Amino acid sequence: MKFIKAKDYQEMSRKAANILGAQIVLKPDCVLGLATGSTPIGTYECLVEGYKKGDLDFSKVTSVNLDEYRGLQHDNDQSYYYFMNYHLFSKVNIDLANTYVPDGSIEDAQEACSKYDEIVRATGGVDIQLLGLGHNGHIGFNEPADAFAKGTHCVDLSESTIEANARFFASKEDVPTQAYTMGIQTIMSAKKILLVVNGASKAEAVEKSFFGEIRPEVPASILQLHPDVTIVGDEEAFARIADRI
Ligand code: F6R
């Protein structure tokens, strides 16, 4: 695992965007695995800047997102589809037909999940997967569990995740309680993983995930077994591991 230290959120975002940008330059028709949440917003802003400067061309890029709330239509402004469109897709020259987010409007969970697994398979594989980190060590919406889930599946969001995400909704009661998420096996099959993390509130999750025991109760701990993981974090997020990296 490679740890890249950044002094603050801006620097973390720039460094992460440079890594994703290099992937696009080296392989213009690459498959990007993308994440939502507040952590990668700055990274997307830097990618948009790179596009505006003429340094990055997204025209041949395909993207697959990690997750989506179950029950939200694409045009719902709280959906992850809407988020991706707002923060990245509408601001660069990516072909929308090559952007994929699990379809939260499909009620039948099995149908929604197997359809998404097929989509990911058909891309030929993710070249680089961007991840954020949940306070409880979740990646995608793979919450702490008794076993590592494989493919795309429907999850009940944990109380701590609902609370953390309530800031994006009018009230906690409005946060959907379920989501469709890529599974751990799908995430682990990406050729490269890039995880971004910032803030003191994530310091414990960082330590448990990357220096603790590998176990499904801390889903991100499985990343210790991936051959090509880069973690870009700010000083606060790395506070508990600073002397070990
Ligand atoms: C979002 C996702 C989640 C977030 C995590 C951290 O697509 O997969 O795992 O990355 O909940 O969220 P933030 O960045 O809002 O702290």
PDB file of C-alpha atoms and ligand atoms in Angstrom:
ATOM      1  CA  MET A   1       0.000   0.000   0.000  1.00  0.00           C
ATOM      2  CA  LYS A   2       1.255   3.410  -0.891  1.00  0.00           C
ATOM      3  CA  PHE A   3       0.362   6.333   1.394  1.00  0.00           C
ATOM      4  CA  ILE A   4       0.557   9.843  -0.051  1.00  0.00           C
ATOM      5  CA  LYS A   5       0.441  12.612   2.541  1.00  0.00           C
ATOM      6  CA  ALA A   6      -1.266  15.910   1.794  1.00  0.00           C
ATOM      7  CA  LYS A   7      -1.285  18.920   4.066  1.00  0.00           C
ATOM      8  CA  ASP A   8      -4.974  19.652   3.591  1.00  0.00           C
ATOM      9  CA  TYR A   9      -8.105  18.842   1.578  1.00  0.00           C
ATOM     10  CA  GLN A  10      -7.054  20.924  -1.442  1.00  0.00           C
ATOM     11  CA  GLU A  11      -3.698  19.198  -1.706  1.00  0.00           C
ATOM     12  CA  MET A  12      -5.314  15.791  -1.252  1.00  0.00           C
ATOM     13  CA  SER A  13      -7.753  16.593  -4.065  1.00  0.00           C
ATOM     14  CA  ARG A  14      -5.004  17.790  -6.426  1.00  0.00           C
ATOM     15  CA  LYS A  15      -2.837  14.747  -5.827  1.00  0.00           C
ATOM     16  CA  ALA A  16      -5.744  12.340  -6.328  1.00  0.00           C
ATOM     17  CA  ALA A  17      -6.829  14.142  -9.509  1.00  0.00           C
ATOM     18  CA  ASN A  18      -3.256  13.929 -10.829  1.00  0.00           C
ATOM     19  CA  ILE A  19      -3.315  10.157 -10.395  1.00  0.00           C
ATOM     20  CA  LEU A  20      -6.689   9.817 -12.145  1.00  0.00           C
ATOM     21  CA  GLY A  21      -5.593  12.291 -14.813  1.00  0.00           C
ATOM     22  CA  ALA A  22      -2.427  10.287 -15.488  1.00  0.00           C
ATOM     23  CA  GLN A  23      -4.596   7.210 -16.007  1.00  0.00           C
ATOM     24  CA  ILE A  24      -6.705   9.068 -18.591  1.00  0.00           C
ATOM     25  CA  VAL A  25      -3.611  10.376 -20.388  1.00  0.00           C
ATOM     26  CA  LEU A  26      -1.930   6.967 -20.451  1.00  0.00           C
ATOM     27  CA  LYS A  27      -5.075   5.097 -21.517  1.00  0.00           C
ATOM     28  CA  PRO A  28      -7.679   7.448 -23.054  1.00  0.00           C
ATOM     29  CA  ASP A  29     -10.281   4.646 -23.281  1.00  0.00           C
ATOM     30  CA  CYS A  30      -9.835   3.629 -19.643  1.00  0.00           C
ATOM     31  CA  VAL A  31     -12.590   2.519 -17.272  1.00  0.00           C
ATOM     32  CA  LEU A  32     -12.807   4.694 -14.179  1.00  0.00           C
ATOM     33  CA  GLY A  33     -14.552   3.411 -11.070  1.00  0.00           C
ATOM     34  CA  LEU A  34     -16.022   6.468  -9.359  1.00  0.00           C
ATOM     35  CA  ALA A  35     -17.328   7.351  -5.908  1.00  0.00           C
ATOM     36  CA  THR A  36     -19.665   9.961  -4.481  1.00  0.00           C
ATOM     37  CA  GLY A  37     -19.747  11.557  -1.014  1.00  0.00           C
ATOM     38  CA  SER A  38     -18.078  14.775   0.049  1.00  0.00           C
ATOM     39  CA  THR A  39     -14.455  13.578  -0.062  1.00  0.00           C
ATOM     40  CA  PRO A  40     -14.028  13.279  -3.863  1.00  0.00           C
ATOM     41  CA  ILE A  41     -15.778  16.559  -4.743  1.00  0.00           C
ATOM     42  CA  GLY A  42     -12.454  18.466  -4.760  1.00  0.00           C
ATOM     43  CA  THR A  43     -10.885  15.725  -6.872  1.00  0.00           C
ATOM     44  CA  TYR A  44     -13.670  16.119  -9.443  1.00  0.00           C
ATOM     45  CA  GLU A  45     -13.181  19.898  -9.416  1.00  0.00           C
ATOM     46  CA  CYS A  46      -9.495  19.411 -10.254  1.00  0.00           C
ATOM     47  CA  LEU A  47     -10.364  16.974 -13.061  1.00  0.00           C
ATOM     48  CA  VAL A  48     -12.792  19.547 -14.502  1.00  0.00           C
ATOM     49  CA  GLU A  49      -9.989  22.148 -14.352  1.00  0.00           C
ATOM     50  CA  GLY A  50      -7.675  19.736 -16.196  1.00  0.00           C
ATOM     51  CA  TYR A  51     -10.336  19.295 -18.882  1.00  0.00           C
ATOM     52  CA  LYS A  52     -10.889  23.053 -19.225  1.00  0.00           C
ATOM     53  CA  LYS A  53      -7.149  23.624 -19.604  1.00  0.00           C
ATOM     54  CA  GLY A  54      -7.110  21.090 -22.427  1.00  0.00           C
ATOM     55  CA  ASP A  55      -4.962  18.610 -20.493  1.00  0.00           C
ATOM     56  CA  LEU A  56      -7.621  15.921 -20.132  1.00  0.00           C
ATOM     57  CA  ASP A  57      -9.907  14.372 -22.727  1.00  0.00           C
ATOM     58  CA  PHE A  58     -12.781  12.272 -21.399  1.00  0.00           C
ATOM     59  CA  SER A  59     -14.320  11.452 -24.785  1.00  0.00           C
ATOM     60  CA  LYS A  60     -13.253   7.790 -24.728  1.00  0.00           C
ATOM     61  CA  VAL A  61     -13.548   7.248 -20.965  1.00  0.00           C
ATOM     62  CA  THR A  62     -16.098   4.849 -19.466  1.00  0.00           C
ATOM     63  CA  SER A  63     -17.149   5.208 -15.840  1.00  0.00           C
ATOM     64  CA  VAL A  64     -18.871   2.909 -13.387  1.00  0.00           C
ATOM     65  CA  ASN A  65     -19.994   4.220 -10.041  1.00  0.00           C
ATOM     66  CA  LEU A  66     -19.929   2.292  -6.822  1.00  0.00           C
ATOM     67  CA  ASP A  67     -23.409   2.739  -5.497  1.00  0.00           C
ATOM     68  CA  GLU A  68     -26.851   4.321  -5.515  1.00  0.00           C
ATOM     69  CA  TYR A  69     -29.693   4.721  -3.044  1.00  0.00           C
ATOM     70  CA  ARG A  70     -32.502   2.237  -3.631  1.00  0.00           C
ATOM     71  CA  GLY A  71     -35.736   4.011  -4.565  1.00  0.00           C
ATOM     72  CA  LEU A  72     -34.242   7.201  -6.016  1.00  0.00           C
ATOM     73  CA  GLN A  73     -34.766   8.042  -9.683  1.00  0.00           C
ATOM     74  CA  HIS A  74     -31.861   9.475 -11.710  1.00  0.00           C
ATOM     75  CA  ASP A  75     -33.449  12.941 -11.710  1.00  0.00           C
ATOM     76  CA  ASN A  76     -33.794  13.065  -7.906  1.00  0.00           C
ATOM     77  CA  ASP A  77     -31.266  15.653  -6.747  1.00  0.00           C
ATOM     78  CA  GLN A  78     -30.185  13.374  -3.880  1.00  0.00           C
ATOM     79  CA  SER A  79     -29.404  10.474  -6.186  1.00  0.00           C
ATOM     80  CA  TYR A  80     -25.789   9.575  -6.864  1.00  0.00           C
ATOM     81  CA  TYR A  81     -26.517   9.723 -10.582  1.00  0.00           C
ATOM     82  CA  TYR A  82     -27.490  13.365 -10.153  1.00  0.00           C
ATOM     83  CA  PHE A  83     -24.370  13.984  -8.023  1.00  0.00           C
ATOM     84  CA  MET A  84     -22.062  12.601 -10.694  1.00  0.00           C
ATOM     85  CA  ASN A  85     -23.739  14.571 -13.403  1.00  0.00           C
ATOM     86  CA  TYR A  86     -23.546  17.757 -11.353  1.00  0.00           C
ATOM     87  CA  HIS A  87     -19.937  17.430 -10.175  1.00  0.00           C
ATOM     88  CA  LEU A  88     -18.289  15.825 -13.194  1.00  0.00           C
ATOM     89  CA  PHE A  89     -20.183  14.455 -16.181  1.00  0.00           C
ATOM     90  CA  SER A  90     -21.922  17.692 -17.217  1.00  0.00           C
ATOM     91  CA  LYS A  91     -18.628  19.608 -16.936  1.00  0.00           C
ATOM     92  CA  VAL A  92     -16.353  17.436 -19.084  1.00  0.00           C
ATOM     93  CA  ASN A  93     -16.645  15.832 -22.518  1.00  0.00           C
ATOM     94  CA  ILE A  94     -17.487  12.340 -21.306  1.00  0.00           C
ATOM     95  CA  ASP A  95     -20.112  10.517 -23.385  1.00  0.00           C
ATOM     96  CA  LEU A  96     -23.077  10.075 -21.005  1.00  0.00           C
ATOM     97  CA  ALA A  97     -23.873   6.782 -22.711  1.00  0.00           C
ATOM     98  CA  ASN A  98     -20.591   5.478 -21.264  1.00  0.00           C
ATOM     99  CA  THR A  99     -21.351   6.470 -17.663  1.00  0.00           C
ATOM    100  CA  TYR A 100     -22.968   3.948 -15.367  1.00  0.00           C
ATOM    101  CA  VAL A 101     -24.479   4.214 -11.898  1.00  0.00           C
ATOM    102  CA  PRO A 102     -26.601   1.428 -10.356  1.00  0.00           C
ATOM    103  CA  ASP A 103     -30.240   2.114 -11.193  1.00  0.00           C
ATOM    104  CA  GLY A 104     -31.983   2.962  -7.911  1.00  0.00           C
ATOM    105  CA  SER A 105     -35.334   3.157  -9.644  1.00  0.00           C
ATOM    106  CA  ILE A 106     -35.413  -0.613 -10.278  1.00  0.00           C
ATOM    107  CA  GLU A 107     -37.489  -1.953  -7.415  1.00  0.00           C
ATOM    108  CA  ASP A 108     -36.501  -5.575  -7.798  1.00  0.00           C
ATOM    109  CA  ALA A 109     -33.152  -5.672  -5.998  1.00  0.00           C
ATOM    110  CA  GLN A 110     -31.982  -8.860  -7.645  1.00  0.00           C
ATOM    111  CA  GLU A 111     -32.710  -7.481 -11.092  1.00  0.00           C
ATOM    112  CA  ALA A 112     -30.999  -4.158 -10.340  1.00  0.00           C
ATOM    113  CA  CYS A 113     -27.900  -5.869  -8.977  1.00  0.00           C
ATOM    114  CA  SER A 114     -27.427  -8.539 -11.619  1.00  0.00           C
ATOM    115  CA  LYS A 115     -27.993  -5.929 -14.323  1.00  0.00           C
ATOM    116  CA  TYR A 116     -25.230  -3.792 -12.822  1.00  0.00           C
ATOM    117  CA  ASP A 117     -22.803  -6.704 -12.466  1.00  0.00           C
ATOM    118  CA  GLU A 118     -23.351  -7.401 -16.166  1.00  0.00           C
ATOM    119  CA  ILE A 119     -22.639  -3.743 -17.010  1.00  0.00           C
ATOM    120  CA  VAL A 120     -19.390  -3.771 -15.029  1.00  0.00           C
ATOM    121  CA  ARG A 121     -18.361  -7.067 -16.624  1.00  0.00           C
ATOM    122  CA  ALA A 122     -19.101  -5.720 -20.109  1.00  0.00           C
ATOM    123  CA  THR A 123     -16.737  -2.769 -19.590  1.00  0.00           C
ATOM    124  CA  GLY A 124     -13.885  -5.271 -19.519  1.00  0.00           C
ATOM    125  CA  GLY A 125     -12.776  -4.297 -15.999  1.00  0.00           C
ATOM    126  CA  VAL A 126     -12.047  -1.192 -13.986  1.00  0.00           C
ATOM    127  CA  ASP A 127      -8.595   0.328 -14.540  1.00  0.00           C
ATOM    128  CA  ILE A 128      -8.651   2.492 -11.440  1.00  0.00           C
ATOM    129  CA  GLN A 129     -11.265   2.588  -8.701  1.00  0.00           C
ATOM    130  CA  LEU A 130     -11.675   5.760  -6.669  1.00  0.00           C
ATOM    131  CA  LEU A 131     -12.930   5.184  -3.127  1.00  0.00           C
ATOM    132  CA  GLY A 132     -13.867   7.241  -0.095  1.00  0.00           C
ATOM    133  CA  LEU A 133     -13.865   5.757   3.404  1.00  0.00           C
ATOM    134  CA  GLY A 134     -16.839   5.557   5.764  1.00  0.00           C
ATOM    135  CA  HIS A 135     -16.440   6.351   9.462  1.00  0.00           C
ATOM    136  CA  ASN A 136     -17.157   2.686  10.155  1.00  0.00           C
ATOM    137  CA  GLY A 137     -14.658   1.525   7.535  1.00  0.00           C
ATOM    138  CA  HIS A 138     -17.209   0.995   4.769  1.00  0.00           C
ATOM    139  CA  ILE A 139     -16.245   1.218   1.098  1.00  0.00           C
ATOM    140  CA  GLY A 140     -18.997   1.732  -1.435  1.00  0.00           C
ATOM    141  CA  PHE A 141     -21.927   0.885   0.763  1.00  0.00           C
ATOM    142  CA  ASN A 142     -20.352  -2.331   1.972  1.00  0.00           C
ATOM    143  CA  GLU A 143     -21.178  -1.912   5.635  1.00  0.00           C
ATOM    144  CA  PRO A 144     -19.531  -3.866   8.473  1.00  0.00           C
ATOM    145  CA  ALA A 145     -20.854  -7.430   8.191  1.00  0.00           C
ATOM    146  CA  ASP A 146     -20.149 -11.059   9.046  1.00  0.00           C
ATOM    147  CA  ALA A 147     -18.719 -11.782   5.606  1.00  0.00           C
ATOM    148  CA  PHE A 148     -17.301  -9.882   2.622  1.00  0.00           C
ATOM    149  CA  ALA A 149     -19.997  -9.527  -0.057  1.00  0.00           C
ATOM    150  CA  LYS A 150     -19.050 -10.447  -3.618  1.00  0.00           C
ATOM    151  CA  GLY A 151     -21.027  -8.783  -6.410  1.00  0.00           C
ATOM    152  CA  THR A 152     -23.503  -5.916  -6.480  1.00  0.00           C
ATOM    153  CA  HIS A 153     -26.069  -6.321  -3.725  1.00  0.00           C
ATOM    154  CA  CYS A 154     -28.733  -4.461  -1.802  1.00  0.00           C
ATOM    155  CA  VAL A 155     -27.707  -3.287   1.665  1.00  0.00           C
ATOM    156  CA  ASP A 156     -29.463  -1.881   4.699  1.00  0.00           C
ATOM    157  CA  LEU A 157     -27.541   1.260   5.565  1.00  0.00           C
ATOM    158  CA  SER A 158     -26.167   1.354   9.093  1.00  0.00           C
ATOM    159  CA  GLU A 159     -27.385   3.934  11.577  1.00  0.00           C
ATOM    160  CA  SER A 160     -24.000   5.697  11.499  1.00  0.00           C
ATOM    161  CA  THR A 161     -24.073   5.942   7.685  1.00  0.00           C
ATOM    162  CA  ILE A 162     -27.629   7.291   7.696  1.00  0.00           C
ATOM    163  CA  GLU A 163     -26.579   9.877  10.295  1.00  0.00           C
ATOM    164  CA  ALA A 164     -23.441  10.846   8.333  1.00  0.00           C
ATOM    165  CA  ASN A 165     -25.441  11.258   5.104  1.00  0.00           C
ATOM    166  CA  ALA A 166     -28.357  13.115   6.694  1.00  0.00           C
ATOM    167  CA  ARG A 167     -26.467  16.364   6.050  1.00  0.00           C
ATOM    168  CA  PHE A 168     -27.371  16.079   2.372  1.00  0.00           C
ATOM    169  CA  PHE A 169     -31.116  15.642   3.052  1.00  0.00           C
ATOM    170  CA  ALA A 170     -33.837  17.833   4.577  1.00  0.00           C
ATOM    171  CA  SER A 171     -33.980  15.511   7.598  1.00  0.00           C
ATOM    172  CA  LYS A 172     -32.592  12.183   8.771  1.00  0.00           C
ATOM    173  CA  GLU A 173     -35.974  10.579   8.037  1.00  0.00           C
ATOM    174  CA  ASP A 174     -35.547  11.453   4.355  1.00  0.00           C
ATOM    175  CA  VAL A 175     -32.321   9.434   3.981  1.00  0.00           C
ATOM    176  CA  PRO A 176     -33.100   6.199   2.102  1.00  0.00           C
ATOM    177  CA  THR A 177     -32.434   3.181   4.299  1.00  0.00           C
ATOM    178  CA  GLN A 178     -31.198   0.905   1.522  1.00  0.00           C
ATOM    179  CA  ALA A 179     -28.726   1.132  -1.336  1.00  0.00           C
ATOM    180  CA  TYR A 180     -27.378  -0.921  -4.202  1.00  0.00           C
ATOM    181  CA  THR A 181     -23.605  -1.228  -4.032  1.00  0.00           C
ATOM    182  CA  MET A 182     -20.811  -2.945  -5.890  1.00  0.00           C
ATOM    183  CA  GLY A 183     -19.520  -5.796  -3.790  1.00  0.00           C
ATOM    184  CA  ILE A 184     -16.087  -6.227  -2.287  1.00  0.00           C
ATOM    185  CA  GLN A 185     -15.034  -8.736  -4.930  1.00  0.00           C
ATOM    186  CA  THR A 186     -15.915  -6.285  -7.709  1.00  0.00           C
ATOM    187  CA  ILE A 187     -14.024  -3.486  -5.990  1.00  0.00           C
ATOM    188  CA  MET A 188     -11.028  -5.760  -5.407  1.00  0.00           C
ATOM    189  CA  SER A 189     -10.946  -6.768  -9.072  1.00  0.00           C
ATOM    190  CA  ALA A 190     -10.078  -3.210 -10.167  1.00  0.00           C
ATOM    191  CA  LYS A 191      -6.507  -3.074 -11.460  1.00  0.00           C
ATOM    192  CA  LYS A 192      -5.688  -0.115  -9.211  1.00  0.00           C
ATOM    193  CA  ILE A 193      -7.383   1.394  -6.185  1.00  0.00           C
ATOM    194  CA  LEU A 194      -7.155   5.054  -5.181  1.00  0.00           C
ATOM    195  CA  LEU A 195      -8.672   5.935  -1.815  1.00  0.00           C
ATOM    196  CA  VAL A 196      -9.085   9.534  -0.679  1.00  0.00           C
ATOM    197  CA  VAL A 197      -9.637  10.434   2.953  1.00  0.00           C
ATOM    198  CA  ASN A 198      -9.582  13.631   4.965  1.00  0.00           C
ATOM    199  CA  GLY A 199     -10.437  14.950   8.393  1.00  0.00           C
ATOM    200  CA  ALA A 200      -9.889  13.911  12.007  1.00  0.00           C
ATOM    201  CA  SER A 201     -13.193  12.035  12.134  1.00  0.00           C
ATOM    202  CA  LYS A 202     -11.741   9.423   9.750  1.00  0.00           C
ATOM    203  CA  ALA A 203      -8.434   8.887  11.605  1.00  0.00           C
ATOM    204  CA  GLU A 204      -9.669   5.873  13.562  1.00  0.00           C
ATOM    205  CA  ALA A 205     -11.175   4.249  10.452  1.00  0.00           C
ATOM    206  CA  VAL A 206      -7.855   4.796   8.634  1.00  0.00           C
ATOM    207  CA  GLU A 207      -5.886   3.063  11.386  1.00  0.00           C
ATOM    208  CA  LYS A 208      -8.301   0.126  11.714  1.00  0.00           C
ATOM    209  CA  SER A 209      -8.618  -0.322   7.946  1.00  0.00           C
ATOM    210  CA  PHE A 210      -4.967  -0.228   6.965  1.00  0.00           C
ATOM    211  CA  PHE A 211      -3.126  -1.350  10.101  1.00  0.00           C
ATOM    212  CA  GLY A 212      -5.756  -3.518  11.780  1.00  0.00           C
ATOM    213  CA  GLU A 213      -6.846  -7.078  11.293  1.00  0.00           C
ATOM    214  CA  ILE A 214      -8.426  -7.911   7.911  1.00  0.00           C
ATOM    215  CA  ARG A 215     -12.054  -8.647   8.732  1.00  0.00           C
ATOM    216  CA  PRO A 216     -15.533  -7.986   7.302  1.00  0.00           C
ATOM    217  CA  GLU A 217     -16.438  -5.864  10.344  1.00  0.00           C
ATOM    218  CA  VAL A 218     -14.005  -3.312   8.847  1.00  0.00           C
ATOM    219  CA  PRO A 219     -14.753  -3.681   5.121  1.00  0.00           C
ATOM    220  CA  ALA A 220     -11.888  -1.452   3.899  1.00  0.00           C
ATOM    221  CA  SER A 221      -9.367  -3.721   5.668  1.00  0.00           C
ATOM    222  CA  ILE A 222      -9.636  -6.124   2.683  1.00  0.00           C
ATOM    223  CA  LEU A 223      -7.744  -3.516   0.642  1.00  0.00           C
ATOM    224  CA  GLN A 224      -4.593  -4.633   2.461  1.00  0.00           C
ATOM    225  CA  LEU A 225      -4.727  -7.674   0.167  1.00  0.00           C
ATOM    226  CA  HIS A 226      -4.940  -5.685  -3.083  1.00  0.00           C
ATOM    227  CA  PRO A 227      -1.634  -5.449  -4.992  1.00  0.00           C
ATOM    228  CA  ASP A 228      -1.970  -1.804  -6.092  1.00  0.00           C
ATOM    229  CA  VAL A 229      -3.570   0.537  -3.562  1.00  0.00           C
ATOM    230  CA  THR A 230      -2.763   4.219  -3.158  1.00  0.00           C
ATOM    231  CA  ILE A 231      -4.216   6.150  -0.247  1.00  0.00           C
ATOM    232  CA  VAL A 232      -4.113   9.923  -0.423  1.00  0.00           C
ATOM    233  CA  GLY A 233      -4.951  11.523   2.903  1.00  0.00           C
ATOM    234  CA  ASP A 234      -4.604  14.804   4.739  1.00  0.00           C
ATOM    235  CA  GLU A 235      -2.667  15.227   7.986  1.00  0.00           C
ATOM    236  CA  GLU A 236      -5.755  14.873  10.170  1.00  0.00           C
ATOM    237  CA  ALA A 237      -6.864  11.614   8.596  1.00  0.00           C
ATOM    238  CA  PHE A 238      -3.323  10.216   8.885  1.00  0.00           C
ATOM    239  CA  ALA A 239      -2.816  11.480  12.465  1.00  0.00           C
ATOM    240  CA  ARG A 240      -2.938   7.999  14.057  1.00  0.00           C
ATOM    241  CA  ILE A 241      -0.643   6.347  11.495  1.00  0.00           C
ATOM    242  CA  ALA A 242       1.803   9.203  10.835  1.00  0.00           C
ATOM    243  CA  ASP A 243       4.780   7.388  12.382  1.00  0.00           C
ATOM    244  CA  ARG A 244       4.109   4.218  10.356  1.00  0.00           C
ATOM    245  CA  ILE A 245       3.959   5.610   6.815  1.00  0.00           C
TER     246      ILE A 245
HETATM  247  C1  F6R B   1     -19.985   6.871  -1.957  1.00  0.00           C
HETATM  248  C2  F6R B   1     -19.380   5.812  -1.197  1.00  0.00           C
HETATM  249  C3  F6R B   1     -19.148   5.887   0.270  1.00  0.00           C
HETATM  250  C4  F6R B   1     -18.371   7.140   0.676  1.00  0.00           C
HETATM  251  C5  F6R B   1     -18.151   7.169   2.186  1.00  0.00           C
HETATM  252  C6  F6R B   1     -17.441   8.439   2.627  1.00  0.00           C
HETATM  253  O1  F6R B   1     -20.076   6.491  -3.331  1.00  0.00           O
HETATM  254  O2  F6R B   1     -19.093   4.845  -1.785  1.00  0.00           O
HETATM  255  O3  F6R B   1     -18.423   4.746   0.658  1.00  0.00           O
HETATM  256  O4  F6R B   1     -17.153   7.150   0.011  1.00  0.00           O
HETATM  257  O5  F6R B   1     -19.377   7.100   2.830  1.00  0.00           O
HETATM  258  O6  F6R B   1     -18.286   9.514   2.397  1.00  0.00           O
HETATM  259  P1  F6R B   1     -17.795  11.025   2.578  1.00  0.00           P
HETATM  260  O7  F6R B   1     -16.785  11.247   1.516  1.00  0.00           O
HETATM  261  O8  F6R B   1     -19.036  11.848   2.366  1.00  0.00           O
HETATM  262  O9  F6R B   1     -17.239  11.122   3.949  1.00  0.00           O
END
